[in-house]
GROMACS .gro file of C-alpha atoms in nm:
model
  502
    1MET     CA    1   7.917   5.569  -2.479
    2ARG     CA    2   7.725   5.357  -2.733
    3THR     CA    3   7.769   5.443  -3.094
    4LYS     CA    4   7.490   5.425  -3.346
    5TYR     CA    5   7.633   5.103  -3.486
    6PHE     CA    6   7.570   4.908  -3.169
    7ILE     CA    7   7.212   5.021  -3.110
    8PRO     CA    8   7.041   4.772  -3.344
    9LEU     CA    9   7.233   4.483  -3.197
   10PHE     CA   10   7.143   4.592  -2.846
   11LEU     CA   11   6.775   4.617  -2.929
   12ILE     CA   12   6.768   4.274  -3.090
   13ALA     CA   13   6.951   4.120  -2.794
   14THR     CA   14   6.715   4.285  -2.547
   15LEU     CA   15   6.408   4.172  -2.736
   16LEU     CA   16   6.536   3.813  -2.746
   17PHE     CA   17   6.610   3.819  -2.374
   18ILE     CA   18   6.266   3.957  -2.285
   19ALA     CA   19   6.093   3.705  -2.514
   20ALA     CA   20   6.291   3.414  -2.362
   21GLU     CA   21   6.216   3.530  -2.009
   22LYS     CA   22   5.845   3.552  -2.072
   23LYS     CA   23   5.837   3.226  -2.257
   24GLN     CA   24   6.000   3.062  -1.959
   25LYS     CA   25   5.740   3.206  -1.727
   26ASN     CA   26   5.459   3.062  -1.942
   27GLN     CA   27   5.602   2.710  -1.972
   28ASN     CA   28   5.420   2.409  -1.823
   29GLN     CA   29   5.084   2.589  -1.840
   30ILE     CA   30   4.783   2.354  -1.853
   31THR     CA   31   4.590   2.415  -2.177
   32THR     CA   32   4.339   2.127  -2.198
   33ASN     CA   33   3.988   2.255  -2.269
   34ASP     CA   34   4.102   2.619  -2.262
   35ASP     CA   35   3.928   2.834  -2.523
   36TYR     CA   36   4.047   3.166  -2.659
   37ASN     CA   37   3.856   3.434  -2.853
   38TYR     CA   38   3.917   3.801  -2.936
   39ILE     CA   39   3.726   4.127  -2.952
   40ALA     CA   40   3.806   4.369  -3.235
   41VAL     CA   41   3.501   4.585  -3.308
   42ASN     CA   42   3.691   4.914  -3.267
   43ASN     CA   43   4.055   5.029  -3.283
   44CYS     CA   44   4.170   4.757  -3.037
   45LEU     CA   45   4.224   4.383  -3.087
   46MET     CA   46   4.234   4.190  -2.763
   47TRP     CA   47   4.245   3.817  -2.689
   48VAL     CA   48   4.083   3.656  -2.378
   49SER     CA   49   4.055   3.301  -2.249
   50ASN     CA   50   3.821   3.113  -2.013
   51ASN     CA   51   4.127   3.011  -1.808
   52GLY     CA   52   4.151   3.374  -1.697
   53ASP     CA   53   4.429   3.473  -1.936
   54GLY     CA   54   4.394   3.819  -2.090
   55SER     CA   55   4.562   4.008  -2.376
   56HIS     CA   56   4.772   3.708  -2.475
   57ASN     CA   57   4.776   3.560  -2.828
   58PRO     CA   58   4.735   3.177  -2.818
   59ILE     CA   59   4.851   3.143  -3.180
   60THR     CA   60   5.189   3.313  -3.131
   61ASP     CA   61   5.217   3.265  -2.752
   62GLY     CA   62   5.299   3.636  -2.748
   63SER     CA   63   5.144   3.975  -2.702
   64GLY     CA   64   4.768   3.970  -2.736
   65PHE     CA   65   4.652   4.334  -2.736
   66TYR     CA   66   4.716   4.525  -3.061
   67TRP     CA   67   4.653   4.888  -3.151
   68PRO     CA   68   4.551   5.066  -3.370
   69GLY     CA   69   4.348   4.909  -3.651
   70GLY     CA   70   4.118   4.658  -3.486
   71GLU     CA   71   4.106   4.338  -3.690
   72LYS     CA   72   4.406   4.460  -3.892
   73ALA     CA   73   4.614   4.581  -3.596
   74THR     CA   74   4.967   4.453  -3.575
   75ILE     CA   75   5.151   4.676  -3.321
   76THR     CA   76   5.168   4.527  -2.978
   77ALA     CA   77   5.048   4.713  -2.667
   78ILE     CA   78   5.002   4.444  -2.398
   79TYR     CA   79   5.186   4.114  -2.365
   80GLU     CA   80   4.950   3.963  -2.101
   81ASP     CA   81   4.712   4.061  -1.819
   82GLY     CA   82   4.458   3.920  -1.582
   83LEU     CA   83   4.249   3.939  -1.264
   84ILE     CA   84   4.400   3.802  -0.942
   85TRP     CA   85   4.275   3.784  -0.582
   86GLY     CA   86   4.406   3.691  -0.241
   87VAL     CA   87   4.263   3.591   0.099
   88LYS     CA   88   4.427   3.568   0.440
   89PHE     CA   89   4.253   3.332   0.682
   90ASP     CA   90   4.232   3.349   1.060
   91ASP     CA   91   4.513   3.096   1.100
   92GLY     CA   92   4.741   3.322   0.895
   93GLY     CA   93   4.728   3.105   0.585
   94VAL     CA   94   4.708   3.277   0.247
   95LYS     CA   95   4.537   3.169  -0.074
   96THR     CA   96   4.602   3.360  -0.394
   97ASN     CA   97   4.480   3.278  -0.741
   98GLY     CA   98   4.398   3.423  -1.078
   99SER     CA   99   4.596   3.483  -1.394
  100VAL     CA  100   4.944   3.624  -1.448
  101TYR     CA  101   5.188   3.420  -1.660
  102ARG     CA  102   5.015   3.109  -1.525
  103HIS     CA  103   4.638   3.070  -1.505
  104GLY     CA  104   4.438   2.917  -1.220
  105LEU     CA  105   4.090   2.891  -1.369
  106GLN     CA  106   3.911   2.624  -1.564
  107ALA     CA  107   3.609   2.651  -1.793
  108GLY     CA  108   3.260   2.597  -1.661
  109LYS     CA  109   3.025   2.683  -1.371
  110ILE     CA  110   3.002   2.533  -1.023
  111LEU     CA  111   2.707   2.299  -0.970
  112PRO     CA  112   2.460   2.331  -0.679
  113ASP     CA  113   2.644   2.056  -0.489
  114GLY     CA  114   2.964   2.264  -0.492
  115THR     CA  115   3.149   2.060  -0.754
  116PRO     CA  116   3.270   2.191  -1.091
  117ASP     CA  117   3.080   2.097  -1.404
  118ASP     CA  118   3.273   1.914  -1.678
  119PRO     CA  119   3.505   2.181  -1.825
  120GLY     CA  120   3.523   1.977  -2.149
  121LYS     CA  121   3.165   2.052  -2.246
  122GLU     CA  122   3.149   2.233  -2.576
  123LYS     CA  123   2.912   2.489  -2.430
  124TYR     CA  124   3.184   2.626  -2.193
  125ARG     CA  125   3.361   2.816  -2.469
  126VAL     CA  126   3.419   3.189  -2.506
  127TYR     CA  127   3.109   3.322  -2.682
  128LYS     CA  128   3.111   3.625  -2.910
  129ILE     CA  129   2.815   3.818  -3.043
  130SER     CA  130   2.825   4.125  -3.268
  131LYS     CA  131   2.547   4.359  -3.364
  132ASN     CA  132   2.637   4.346  -3.734
  133TRP     CA  133   2.659   3.970  -3.769
  134ARG     CA  134   2.347   3.941  -3.993
  135SER     CA  135   2.504   4.184  -4.247
  136LEU     CA  136   2.819   3.974  -4.291
  137PRO     CA  137   2.859   3.762  -4.603
  138PRO     CA  138   2.814   3.389  -4.573
  139GLY     CA  139   3.121   3.216  -4.436
  140PRO     CA  140   3.290   3.077  -4.125
  141LYS     CA  141   3.300   3.410  -3.938
  142ARG     CA  142   2.926   3.470  -3.981
  143ASP     CA  143   2.853   3.102  -3.899
  144LYS     CA  144   3.044   3.125  -3.572
  145LEU     CA  145   2.869   3.446  -3.464
  146GLU     CA  146   2.530   3.305  -3.556
  147LYS     CA  147   2.602   2.988  -3.354
  148ASP     CA  148   2.705   3.186  -3.046
  149TYR     CA  149   2.400   3.408  -3.078
  150ASN     CA  150   2.162   3.111  -3.108
  151GLU     CA  151   2.332   2.913  -2.826
  152TRP     CA  152   2.388   3.209  -2.593
  153PRO     CA  153   2.417   3.039  -2.246
  154VAL     CA  154   2.159   3.222  -2.042
  155GLU     CA  155   2.120   2.921  -1.818
  156ASP     CA  156   2.485   2.968  -1.707
  157GLY     CA  157   2.450   3.344  -1.638
  158ALA     CA  158   2.498   3.514  -1.974
  159PRO     CA  159   2.309   3.849  -1.985
  160TRP     CA  160   1.982   3.854  -2.181
  161ILE     CA  161   1.681   4.072  -2.271
  162ASP     CA  162   1.334   3.958  -2.162
  163VAL     CA  163   1.154   4.053  -2.485
  164ASN     CA  164   0.810   3.927  -2.378
  165GLY     CA  165   0.848   4.034  -2.015
  166ASP     CA  166   0.754   3.704  -1.858
  167GLY     CA  167   1.077   3.660  -1.655
  168VAL     CA  168   1.159   3.333  -1.828
  169PHE     CA  169   1.418   3.300  -2.107
  170THR     CA  170   1.248   3.154  -2.414
  171ARG     CA  171   1.498   3.078  -2.693
  172GLY     CA  172   1.385   3.226  -3.020
  173ILE     CA  173   1.179   3.494  -2.850
  174ASP     CA  174   1.409   3.650  -2.588
  175GLN     CA  175   1.752   3.770  -2.699
  176PRO     CA  176   2.113   3.787  -2.589
  177GLU     CA  177   2.199   4.127  -2.442
  178PHE     CA  178   2.443   4.326  -2.648
  179VAL     CA  179   2.670   4.515  -2.411
  180GLY     CA  180   2.842   4.751  -2.646
  181ASP     CA  181   2.862   4.668  -3.018
  182GLU     CA  182   3.055   4.348  -2.968
  183THR     CA  183   3.035   4.124  -2.657
  184LEU     CA  184   3.231   3.826  -2.532
  185TRP     CA  185   3.111   3.608  -2.244
  186TYR     CA  186   3.236   3.303  -2.057
  187VAL     CA  187   3.213   3.134  -1.718
  188SER     CA  188   3.505   2.984  -1.517
  189ASN     CA  189   3.582   2.848  -1.174
  190ASP     CA  190   3.884   2.790  -0.953
  191LEU     CA  191   3.811   2.432  -0.839
  192ASP     CA  192   4.087   2.249  -1.025
  193PRO     CA  193   4.363   2.198  -0.764
  194ASP     CA  194   4.622   2.114  -1.029
  195ARG     CA  195   4.572   2.455  -1.190
  196THR     CA  196   4.563   2.657  -0.869
  197THR     CA  197   4.865   2.480  -0.729
  198LEU     CA  198   5.058   2.534  -1.055
  199ALA     CA  199   4.952   2.897  -1.078
  200PHE     CA  200   5.006   3.022  -0.717
  201GLY     CA  201   5.086   2.715  -0.505
  202THR     CA  202   4.753   2.716  -0.313
  203LEU     CA  203   4.440   2.502  -0.315
  204PRO     CA  204   4.104   2.620  -0.458
  205ILE     CA  205   3.869   2.858  -0.273
  206GLY     CA  206   3.543   2.797  -0.454
  207LEU     CA  207   3.478   3.096  -0.676
  208GLU     CA  208   3.269   3.106  -0.994
  209ILE     CA  209   3.356   3.398  -1.227
  210GLN     CA  210   3.132   3.515  -1.509
  211THR     CA  211   3.320   3.746  -1.743
  212THR     CA  212   3.175   3.993  -1.991
  213VAL     CA  213   3.408   4.176  -2.234
  214TYR     CA  214   3.262   4.449  -2.452
  215ALA     CA  215   3.354   4.742  -2.676
  216PHE     CA  216   3.189   5.012  -2.886
  217TYR     CA  217   3.240   5.101  -3.249
  218SER     CA  218   3.267   5.477  -3.199
  219PRO     CA  219   3.529   5.636  -3.429
  220GLU     CA  220   3.442   5.988  -3.312
  221ASN     CA  221   3.554   5.956  -2.949
  222PHE     CA  222   3.756   5.783  -2.678
  223LEU     CA  223   3.529   5.474  -2.678
  224HIS     CA  224   3.692   5.366  -3.005
  225ASN     CA  225   4.016   5.303  -2.808
  226THR     CA  226   3.856   5.132  -2.506
  227VAL     CA  227   3.771   4.775  -2.403
  228PHE     CA  228   3.563   4.695  -2.095
  229LYS     CA  229   3.601   4.386  -1.874
  230LYS     CA  230   3.322   4.307  -1.626
  231TYR     CA  231   3.356   4.033  -1.368
  232LYS     CA  232   3.062   3.880  -1.176
  233ILE     CA  233   3.217   3.677  -0.890
  234ILE     CA  234   3.012   3.434  -0.679
  235ASN     CA  235   3.142   3.279  -0.358
  236ARG     CA  236   3.034   2.914  -0.397
  237SER     CA  237   3.244   2.802  -0.098
  238ASN     CA  238   3.129   2.751   0.259
  239ALA     CA  239   3.380   2.998   0.396
  240VAL     CA  240   3.360   3.362   0.484
  241LEU     CA  241   3.647   3.513   0.292
  242LYS     CA  242   3.782   3.791   0.519
  243ASN     CA  243   4.064   4.024   0.427
  244MET     CA  244   4.006   3.961   0.062
  245TYR     CA  245   4.166   4.178  -0.209
  246PHE     CA  246   4.127   4.186  -0.587
  247GLY     CA  247   4.385   4.316  -0.827
  248TYR     CA  248   4.446   4.357  -1.199
  249TRP     CA  249   4.795   4.258  -1.310
  250ALA     CA  250   4.943   4.360  -1.644
  251ASP     CA  251   5.259   4.322  -1.851
  252VAL     CA  252   5.217   4.617  -2.085
  253ASP     CA  253   5.458   4.629  -2.380
  254LEU     CA  254   5.404   4.948  -2.579
  255GLY     CA  255   5.583   4.840  -2.895
  256PHE     CA  256   5.939   4.766  -2.788
  257ALA     CA  257   5.917   4.628  -2.435
  258GLY     CA  258   6.241   4.755  -2.293
  259ASP     CA  259   6.173   5.129  -2.270
  260ASP     CA  260   5.856   5.164  -2.067
  261PHE     CA  261   5.765   5.357  -1.753
  262VAL     CA  262   5.450   5.320  -1.538
  263GLY     CA  263   5.252   5.547  -1.308
  264CYS     CA  264   4.922   5.577  -1.127
  265ASP     CA  265   4.664   5.847  -1.064
  266THR     CA  266   4.482   5.791  -0.736
  267LEU     CA  267   4.203   6.038  -0.816
  268LEU     CA  268   4.119   5.862  -1.141
  269ASN     CA  269   4.165   5.504  -1.003
  270LEU     CA  270   4.414   5.464  -1.289
  271GLY     CA  271   4.728   5.265  -1.345
  272TYR     CA  272   4.907   5.343  -1.670
  273SER     CA  273   5.216   5.274  -1.884
  274TYR     CA  274   5.396   5.508  -2.124
  275ASN     CA  275   5.721   5.524  -2.313
  276GLY     CA  276   6.023   5.645  -2.121
  277ASP     CA  277   6.166   5.810  -2.433
  278GLU     CA  278   6.045   5.939  -2.771
  279ASN     CA  279   6.207   5.669  -2.985
  280ASP     CA  280   5.994   5.353  -2.997
  281GLU     CA  281   6.058   5.214  -3.345
  282SER     CA  282   5.742   5.003  -3.334
  283PHE     CA  283   5.538   5.319  -3.397
  284TYR     CA  284   5.746   5.412  -3.702
  285GLY     CA  285   5.894   5.727  -3.560
  286SER     CA  286   5.567   5.870  -3.428
  287PRO     CA  287   5.508   5.924  -3.057
  288CYS     CA  288   5.419   5.623  -2.849
  289PRO     CA  289   5.069   5.611  -2.694
  290ALA     CA  290   4.996   5.570  -2.328
  291LEU     CA  291   4.780   5.283  -2.202
  292GLY     CA  292   4.572   5.273  -1.884
  293TYR     CA  293   4.374   5.038  -1.668
  294VAL     CA  294   4.102   5.216  -1.471
  295TRP     CA  295   3.881   5.070  -1.201
  296LEU     CA  296   3.520   5.154  -1.303
  297LYS     CA  297   3.349   4.938  -1.045
  298THR     CA  298   3.485   4.806  -0.716
  299PRO     CA  299   3.342   4.662  -0.396
  300LYS     CA  300   3.192   4.904  -0.143
  301ASN     CA  301   3.338   5.009   0.189
  302ILE     CA  302   3.109   4.843   0.449
  303LEU     CA  303   3.138   5.151   0.677
  304THR     CA  304   3.077   5.433   0.427
  305GLY     CA  305   2.889   5.251   0.147
  306GLU     CA  306   3.117   5.417  -0.104
  307GLU     CA  307   3.322   5.219  -0.358
  308LEU     CA  308   3.672   5.141  -0.243
  309GLY     CA  309   3.828   5.237  -0.570
  310MET     CA  310   4.204   5.175  -0.619
  311THR     CA  311   4.357   5.107  -0.279
  312ALA     CA  312   4.712   5.015  -0.389
  313PHE     CA  313   4.939   5.022  -0.692
  314THR     CA  314   5.284   4.886  -0.755
  315LEU     CA  315   5.527   4.814  -1.042
  316PHE     CA  316   5.765   4.528  -1.096
  317VAL     CA  317   6.109   4.581  -1.256
  318ASN     CA  318   6.263   4.240  -1.307
  319SER     CA  319   6.478   4.171  -1.001
  320THR     CA  320   6.520   4.536  -0.893
  321HIS     CA  321   6.482   4.552  -0.515
  322PRO     CA  322   6.239   4.646  -0.360
  323TYR     CA  323   6.024   4.618  -0.674
  324PRO     CA  324   6.094   4.263  -0.802
  325ASP     CA  325   5.845   4.031  -0.971
  326PRO     CA  326   5.718   3.783  -0.709
  327ASP     CA  327   5.936   3.475  -0.662
  328PRO     CA  328   5.818   3.229  -0.935
  329ARG     CA  329   5.813   2.936  -0.686
  330PRO     CA  330   5.436   2.886  -0.645
  331ARG     CA  331   5.411   2.914  -0.265
  332GLU     CA  332   5.621   3.230  -0.264
  333TRP     CA  333   5.402   3.370  -0.538
  334ALA     CA  334   5.094   3.338  -0.317
  335VAL     CA  335   5.239   3.523  -0.021
  336GLU     CA  336   5.428   3.792  -0.220
  337TYR     CA  337   5.132   3.868  -0.443
  338TYR     CA  338   4.905   3.898  -0.140
  339ASN     CA  339   5.152   4.148   0.012
  340TYR     CA  340   5.150   4.347  -0.314
  341LEU     CA  341   4.770   4.341  -0.324
  342GLN     CA  342   4.771   4.511   0.013
  343GLY     CA  343   5.007   4.781  -0.100
  344LEU     CA  344   5.316   4.634   0.065
  345THR     CA  345   5.650   4.519  -0.067
  346TRP     CA  346   5.713   4.151  -0.141
  347ASN     CA  347   5.820   4.082   0.222
  348GLY     CA  348   5.535   4.275   0.385
  349ALA     CA  349   5.722   4.598   0.455
  350PRO     CA  350   5.563   4.930   0.354
  351PHE     CA  351   5.660   5.114   0.040
  352ILE     CA  352   5.840   5.445   0.105
  353ASP     CA  353   5.809   5.748  -0.115
  354PRO     CA  354   6.180   5.822  -0.194
  355ASN     CA  355   6.113   6.194  -0.216
  356THR     CA  356   5.921   6.242   0.113
  357GLY     CA  357   6.019   5.942   0.320
  358ILE     CA  358   5.651   5.878   0.390
  359GLU     CA  359   5.487   5.529   0.379
  360THR     CA  360   5.240   5.484   0.095
  361PRO     CA  361   5.047   5.197  -0.070
  362PHE     CA  362   5.084   5.373  -0.406
  363VAL     CA  363   5.410   5.348  -0.600
  364VAL     CA  364   5.482   5.631  -0.847
  365PRO     CA  365   5.162   5.833  -0.792
  366GLY     CA  366   5.326   6.157  -0.905
  367ASP     CA  367   5.257   6.353  -1.224
  368PRO     CA  368   5.528   6.312  -1.497
  369VAL     CA  369   5.360   6.581  -1.710
  370ALA     CA  370   5.363   6.849  -1.442
  371GLY     CA  371   5.693   6.718  -1.301
  372THR     CA  372   5.558   6.686  -0.948
  373GLY     CA  373   5.573   6.412  -0.687
  374TRP     CA  374   5.714   6.062  -0.723
  375TYR     CA  375   5.724   5.951  -1.082
  376GLU     CA  376   5.960   5.751  -1.299
  377GLY     CA  377   6.260   5.927  -1.448
  378GLU     CA  378   6.342   6.270  -1.308
  379GLY     CA  379   6.088   6.228  -1.031
  380TRP     CA  380   6.275   5.929  -0.886
  381PRO     CA  381   6.642   6.008  -0.824
  382GLY     CA  382   6.837   5.681  -0.832
  383GLY     CA  383   6.528   5.492  -0.945
  384PRO     CA  384   6.521   5.196  -1.177
  385TYR     CA  385   6.634   5.231  -1.534
  386LEU     CA  386   6.417   5.207  -1.846
  387ASP     CA  387   6.312   4.850  -1.888
  388ASP     CA  388   6.030   4.605  -1.926
  389ARG     CA  389   5.765   4.667  -1.660
  390ARG     CA  390   5.472   4.490  -1.496
  391GLN     CA  391   5.207   4.663  -1.281
  392LEU     CA  392   4.939   4.574  -1.033
  393MET     CA  393   4.645   4.784  -0.918
  394SER     CA  394   4.422   4.649  -0.642
  395THR     CA  395   4.115   4.710  -0.428
  396GLY     CA  396   4.018   4.587  -0.084
  397PRO     CA  397   3.989   4.455   0.176
  398ILE     CA  398   3.641   4.310   0.177
  399SER     CA  399   3.457   4.029   0.357
  400PHE     CA  400   3.291   3.790   0.110
  401SER     CA  401   3.034   3.557   0.253
  402PRO     CA  402   2.908   3.221   0.112
  403GLY     CA  403   2.652   3.278  -0.164
  404ASP     CA  404   2.744   3.647  -0.203
  405THR     CA  405   2.797   3.803  -0.544
  406LEU     CA  406   3.016   4.100  -0.627
  407GLU     CA  407   3.093   4.283  -0.952
  408LEU     CA  408   3.418   4.436  -1.064
  409GLU     CA  409   3.480   4.625  -1.386
  410ILE     CA  410   3.782   4.777  -1.554
  411GLY     CA  411   3.830   4.985  -1.861
  412ILE     CA  412   4.146   4.930  -2.072
  413ILE     CA  413   4.206   5.250  -2.271
  414ILE     CA  414   4.485   5.376  -2.497
  415SER     CA  415   4.548   5.737  -2.604
  416LYS     CA  416   4.805   5.911  -2.819
  417GLY     CA  417   4.941   6.266  -2.811
  418GLU     CA  418   5.206   6.460  -3.006
  419THR     CA  419   5.474   6.351  -2.763
  420THR     CA  420   5.522   6.084  -2.498
  421LEU     CA  421   5.410   6.307  -2.215
  422LYS     CA  422   5.124   6.452  -2.420
  423SER     CA  423   5.008   6.092  -2.462
  424VAL     CA  424   4.989   6.071  -2.081
  425SER     CA  425   4.789   6.393  -2.075
  426ALA     CA  426   4.556   6.266  -2.346
  427LEU     CA  427   4.507   5.943  -2.156
  428LYS     CA  428   4.403   6.116  -1.836
  429GLU     CA  429   4.166   6.343  -2.027
  430ASP     CA  430   4.010   6.042  -2.195
  431VAL     CA  431   3.984   5.857  -1.864
  432GLU     CA  432   3.791   6.147  -1.716
  433LYS     CA  433   3.549   6.130  -2.009
  434LEU     CA  434   3.529   5.754  -1.972
  435ARG     CA  435   3.439   5.780  -1.606
  436ILE     CA  436   3.168   6.039  -1.677
  437PHE     CA  437   3.032   5.814  -1.954
  438TYR     CA  438   3.031   5.509  -1.728
  439ASP     CA  439   2.862   5.690  -1.439
  440LEU     CA  440   2.588   5.853  -1.643
  441TYR     CA  441   2.489   5.586  -1.891
  442GLN     CA  442   2.389   5.224  -1.882
  443PRO     CA  443   2.664   5.108  -2.119
  444GLU     CA  444   2.443   4.848  -2.285
  445LEU     CA  445   2.176   5.118  -2.364
  446TYR     CA  446   2.420   5.380  -2.490
  447VAL     CA  447   2.433   5.447  -2.863
  448PRO     CA  448   2.729   5.673  -2.950
  449GLY     CA  449   2.613   5.991  -3.119
  450GLU     CA  450   2.244   5.930  -3.029
  451PRO     CA  451   2.195   6.052  -2.672
  452GLN     CA  452   1.843   5.998  -2.535
  453PRO     CA  453   1.670   6.298  -2.367
  454PRO     CA  454   1.636   6.250  -1.989
  455GLU     CA  455   1.290   6.226  -1.837
  456ASN     CA  456   1.377   6.428  -1.520
  457TYR     CA  457   1.611   6.695  -1.390
  458TYR     CA  458   1.943   6.543  -1.278
  459LEU     CA  459   2.256   6.691  -1.126
  460SER     CA  460   2.551   6.456  -1.078
  461GLN     CA  461   2.828   6.460  -0.821
  462ASN     CA  462   3.121   6.668  -0.958
  463TYR     CA  463   3.431   6.480  -1.061
  464PRO     CA  464   3.707   6.498  -0.949
  465ASN     CA  465   3.613   6.589  -0.592
  466PRO     CA  466   3.817   6.752  -0.435
  467PHE     CA  467   3.914   6.956  -0.740
  468SER     CA  468   4.234   6.855  -0.911
  469LYS     CA  469   4.489   7.074  -1.081
  470SER     CA  470   4.466   7.081  -1.457
  471LEU     CA  471   4.762   7.116  -1.687
  472ASN     CA  472   4.742   7.497  -1.693
  473GLY     CA  473   4.760   7.508  -1.315
  474ASN     CA  474   4.403   7.611  -1.252
  475SER     CA  475   4.155   7.419  -1.030
  476ALA     CA  476   3.914   7.219  -1.241
  477THR     CA  477   3.620   6.992  -1.195
  478THR     CA  478   3.343   6.851  -1.413
  479ILE     CA  479   2.974   6.894  -1.324
  480ASN     CA  480   2.721   6.701  -1.533
  481TYR     CA  481   2.351   6.781  -1.542
  482GLU     CA  482   2.053   6.671  -1.745
  483LEU     CA  483   1.727   6.854  -1.828
  484PRO     CA  484   1.409   6.720  -1.991
  485VAL     CA  485   1.391   7.031  -2.203
  486GLU     CA  486   1.651   7.264  -2.357
  487GLN     CA  487   1.676   7.593  -2.167
  488PHE     CA  488   1.922   7.841  -2.016
  489VAL     CA  489   2.059   7.743  -1.678
  490THR     CA  490   2.279   7.891  -1.403
  491LEU     CA  491   2.532   7.679  -1.217
  492LYS     CA  492   2.684   7.808  -0.897
  493VAL     CA  493   2.977   7.660  -0.703
  494TYR     CA  494   2.993   7.716  -0.324
  495ASN     CA  495   3.278   7.664  -0.086
  496ILE     CA  496   3.256   7.488   0.252
  497LEU     CA  497   3.140   7.816   0.413
  498GLY     CA  498   2.846   7.847   0.172
  499GLU     CA  499   3.007   8.131  -0.020
  500THR     CA  500   2.962   8.154  -0.400
  501VAL     CA  501   3.305   8.106  -0.563
  502ALA     CA  502   3.209   8.049  -0.929
   0.00000   0.00000   0.00000
């Protein structure tokens, strides 16, 4: 049994081991012409790069998502994250790319002839615009925001507002589009074979990716602890990309990295991390928050027309079989990550729920708050110990034809309760609010605290559907409606037989 005198030494040794391990995974990364910038308009501070890297600090080569405090935040929440994708071709070959500890993108768009533009051009930086930039005092920060506002790269795909309605962007008249209160934008492509080979051991596909990152200053609600990432992906290749999957990979470190658990909620399209105990010293004795990644927009099922949502989720626990990080040798990374994207183990076998013995593409989908299903800790007898974790949520498969465009969007949200498990409850409640907000409003038109009256009657699809169990054990769902005038209304809920039940 450890005594209290050995705990500090153990924590220090563990931190040094984790830092050395991650530093090793990042070595040899190409950095020429890569640009980094950060968003910090609300309670979160998050770095991004036009090489695809997310939530990683280029100054410290360490964690790059901090919470709470925005610009002044110092407590780490995410070490690194990024979008990845994989394709399996008719001959059985696999191509995988994106950003994990290595990054397969370069700055710049793809030209009409199919070749990449010069990534060294100054215009292929990470742009940042903020609604309050004109009110800032003179200085480098204001100058940088003004430069990005005035040079906003509409010609490369950056969103804009057609002020005079003529359909043509006229600089000085038309304006950059503020999505949220602060917006970052950049364009990248996967046509550098040196980068794609180093990252995943495969050659380029021919994808252009336009990325918009935005957040709201909204101290009164969940939006103050949320950052949105929107990807516009264009197939500039000549190939039909069948059996294609997209995933979002993350190495979440909530304070001390060695005591985290992860889970997923299939109804909310949510993958999340939380502390496995109540004693994370990084939060100065207060409970540790929970952090989630939620799919807000995914490709549509070609048969049903409905969004695919989250189709698989897994965790990685160092070398713990069958949940190891993919083999760091590039070619193995490509195949093993593609298997994970499909909801399979590294070698292509199905995941098995240890409590039911049933095959599943979702690892740890149980509820740690209610104590039901397969979840880390007591819900996983003989499961892996508390440790540093990585996670991957994915969506697919799709068929992606030449010239096609698709959009993906995730929300990164962090919530805190009075205990570790109450943080998980708070996170799921905030994610439900986030999904309602995202479904009902055009995010770029939403002004927190100033809702606009609707012009027509509107009744939305209830969420969740089917009803889920709330924390008190009762069935619960949310039904949103809008009226052009204020008046009394009656809502009735019917069952499948047409009988009134509420």
